[in-house]
């Protein structure tokens, strides 16, 4: 049973005779909304990008898809979604919090050169990524030559 508490107080939950203390949500985080808090930014001049670590709060919701994370991060950082790539998403089970690592490039050409193909594919709509993968597979198939027949 949960005890009634004021907005910022910790709540206690009794489970099997043991009191469990549930920590309150960070200030400004509302259940049912996806909110991004940037934790760390590192400017990497060699790769012409910002490397960003952020906490994404999605209490009461499933883990957001990369496309949504990309939009939310770009909005939080004041950049374009086309220059933002979500590299990793680490979700903590059951509490609606994910840690995200992303790269924000200064220009599109650098992003195309530096970011690996698998990350680019993960950060685009599924139908578009499938189309690109089908093209790559057909090129690989065409490049394979039939085995030479032994005529000894």
Short mmCIF file of C-alpha atoms in Angstrom, two decimals:
data_model
loop_
_atom_site.label_atom_id
_atom_site.label_comp_id
_atom_site.label_asym_id
_atom_site.label_seq_id
_atom_site.Cartn_x
_atom_site.Cartn_y
_atom_site.Cartn_z
CA UNK A 1 0.00 0.00 0.00
CA UNK A 2 1.36 3.43 -0.95
CA UNK A 3 1.18 6.26 1.52
CA UNK A 4 -0.09 9.62 0.30
CA UNK A 5 2.75 12.14 0.04
CA UNK A 6 3.31 15.69 -1.09
CA UNK A 7 4.90 16.39 -4.51
CA UNK A 8 8.61 16.15 -3.61
CA UNK A 9 8.51 13.65 -0.75
CA UNK A 10 9.68 10.09 -1.03
CA UNK A 11 6.93 7.48 -1.18
CA UNK A 12 7.00 4.23 0.72
CA UNK A 13 5.62 0.97 -0.56
CA UNK A 14 5.07 -2.02 1.66
CA UNK A 15 5.73 -5.33 -0.03
CA UNK A 16 5.70 -8.58 1.91
CA UNK A 17 6.23 -6.81 5.24
CA UNK A 18 9.23 -4.84 3.94
CA UNK A 19 9.08 -1.09 3.39
CA UNK A 20 10.55 -0.07 0.04
CA UNK A 21 11.39 3.60 -0.46
CA UNK A 22 10.59 4.90 -3.94
CA UNK A 23 12.58 7.99 -4.86
CA UNK A 24 10.66 10.92 -6.32
CA UNK A 25 10.92 11.89 -9.96
CA UNK A 26 13.46 14.59 -10.80
CA UNK A 27 12.10 18.11 -10.81
CA UNK A 28 10.11 18.94 -13.93
CA UNK A 29 9.57 15.31 -15.00
CA UNK A 30 5.96 14.34 -15.54
CA UNK A 31 4.60 10.80 -15.93
CA UNK A 32 3.23 10.10 -19.40
CA UNK A 33 5.64 12.45 -21.22
CA UNK A 34 9.02 11.91 -22.86
CA UNK A 35 11.54 14.39 -21.47
CA UNK A 36 15.26 14.75 -22.16
CA UNK A 37 17.87 16.03 -19.70
CA UNK A 38 21.37 16.47 -21.16
CA UNK A 39 23.95 15.15 -18.70
CA UNK A 40 27.22 15.63 -20.55
CA UNK A 41 28.46 17.18 -23.81
CA UNK A 42 31.90 16.73 -25.29
CA UNK A 43 32.98 18.75 -28.31
CA UNK A 44 35.07 16.50 -30.57
CA UNK A 45 36.78 18.78 -33.13
CA UNK A 46 38.59 15.91 -34.83
CA UNK A 47 35.32 14.24 -35.89
CA UNK A 48 33.49 17.57 -36.12
CA UNK A 49 30.71 16.55 -33.74
CA UNK A 50 29.36 16.86 -30.22
CA UNK A 51 29.19 13.64 -28.24
CA UNK A 52 26.17 13.83 -25.95
CA UNK A 53 25.02 11.74 -23.00
CA UNK A 54 21.47 12.33 -21.83
CA UNK A 55 18.82 10.87 -19.54
CA UNK A 56 15.44 10.31 -21.15
CA UNK A 57 12.50 10.06 -18.77
CA UNK A 58 9.48 8.15 -20.11
CA UNK A 59 7.66 7.22 -16.91
CA UNK A 60 4.55 5.18 -17.64
CA UNK A 61 5.51 4.80 -21.31
CA UNK A 62 7.58 2.25 -23.24
CA UNK A 63 11.11 3.14 -24.32
CA UNK A 64 10.81 5.66 -27.18
CA UNK A 65 11.96 4.61 -30.63
CA UNK A 66 15.21 6.02 -31.97
CA UNK A 67 13.42 8.34 -34.39
CA UNK A 68 11.53 9.94 -31.50
CA UNK A 69 14.69 10.10 -29.38
CA UNK A 70 16.49 11.74 -32.29
CA UNK A 71 13.77 14.42 -32.55
CA UNK A 72 13.70 15.04 -28.78
CA UNK A 73 17.49 15.28 -28.53
CA UNK A 74 17.70 17.65 -31.50
CA UNK A 75 15.03 19.84 -29.90
CA UNK A 76 16.86 19.83 -26.54
CA UNK A 77 20.20 20.68 -28.15
CA UNK A 78 18.89 23.17 -30.69
CA UNK A 79 20.19 21.22 -33.67
CA UNK A 80 18.69 19.51 -36.70
CA UNK A 81 17.39 15.91 -36.45
CA UNK A 82 19.25 15.12 -39.71
CA UNK A 83 22.56 15.86 -37.94
CA UNK A 84 21.70 13.90 -34.78
CA UNK A 85 22.42 10.17 -34.52
CA UNK A 86 21.45 8.03 -31.51
CA UNK A 87 24.34 5.62 -31.00
CA UNK A 88 23.17 3.72 -27.89
CA UNK A 89 20.07 3.47 -25.71
CA UNK A 90 20.33 1.84 -22.29
CA UNK A 91 16.97 1.39 -20.54
CA UNK A 92 16.59 0.59 -16.86
CA UNK A 93 13.86 -2.00 -16.42
CA UNK A 94 10.63 -0.89 -14.80
CA UNK A 95 11.39 2.72 -13.93
CA UNK A 96 10.91 4.54 -17.23
CA UNK A 97 14.42 5.99 -17.50
CA UNK A 98 16.89 5.49 -20.35
CA UNK A 99 20.46 6.67 -20.79
CA UNK A 100 21.18 7.76 -24.36
CA UNK A 101 24.47 8.35 -26.14
CA UNK A 102 24.25 10.41 -29.31
CA UNK A 103 26.42 12.22 -31.85
CA UNK A 104 25.47 15.65 -33.18
CA UNK A 105 27.42 16.61 -36.29
CA UNK A 106 28.22 20.12 -37.48
CA UNK A 107 27.49 19.28 -41.15
CA UNK A 108 25.81 16.48 -43.12
CA UNK A 109 28.88 15.54 -45.21
CA UNK A 110 30.94 14.76 -42.11
CA UNK A 111 28.09 12.71 -40.66
CA UNK A 112 27.90 10.62 -43.85
CA UNK A 113 31.65 9.97 -43.78
CA UNK A 114 32.11 9.26 -40.07
CA UNK A 115 28.96 7.54 -38.80
CA UNK A 116 28.88 3.76 -39.48
CA UNK A 117 26.22 2.42 -41.84
CA UNK A 118 24.48 0.34 -39.17
CA UNK A 119 23.99 3.43 -36.97
CA UNK A 120 22.66 5.44 -39.92
CA UNK A 121 20.22 2.62 -40.73
CA UNK A 122 19.01 2.45 -37.12
CA UNK A 123 18.32 6.19 -37.17
CA UNK A 124 16.02 6.23 -40.20
CA UNK A 125 12.48 4.98 -40.80
CA UNK A 126 12.27 1.18 -41.12
CA UNK A 127 10.92 1.21 -44.69
CA UNK A 128 13.75 3.48 -45.86
CA UNK A 129 16.39 1.34 -44.08
CA UNK A 130 14.92 -1.86 -45.59
CA UNK A 131 15.09 -0.34 -49.08
CA UNK A 132 18.78 0.54 -48.63
CA UNK A 133 19.60 -2.93 -47.26
CA UNK A 134 17.81 -4.59 -50.20
CA UNK A 135 19.91 -2.49 -52.62
CA UNK A 136 23.11 -3.51 -50.83
CA UNK A 137 22.13 -7.20 -50.90
CA UNK A 138 21.29 -7.10 -54.61
CA UNK A 139 24.66 -5.43 -55.38
CA UNK A 140 26.49 -8.11 -53.37
CA UNK A 141 24.59 -10.86 -55.16
CA UNK A 142 25.41 -9.36 -58.56
CA UNK A 143 29.08 -9.02 -57.61
CA UNK A 144 29.40 -12.71 -56.78
CA UNK A 145 30.65 -14.62 -59.78
CA UNK A 146 29.54 -18.16 -60.43
CA UNK A 147 32.08 -20.79 -59.40
CA UNK A 148 34.43 -21.85 -62.19
CA UNK A 149 33.69 -25.32 -63.51
CA UNK A 150 36.56 -27.70 -63.30
CA UNK A 151 37.48 -29.00 -66.74
CA UNK A 152 40.55 -31.00 -66.03
#
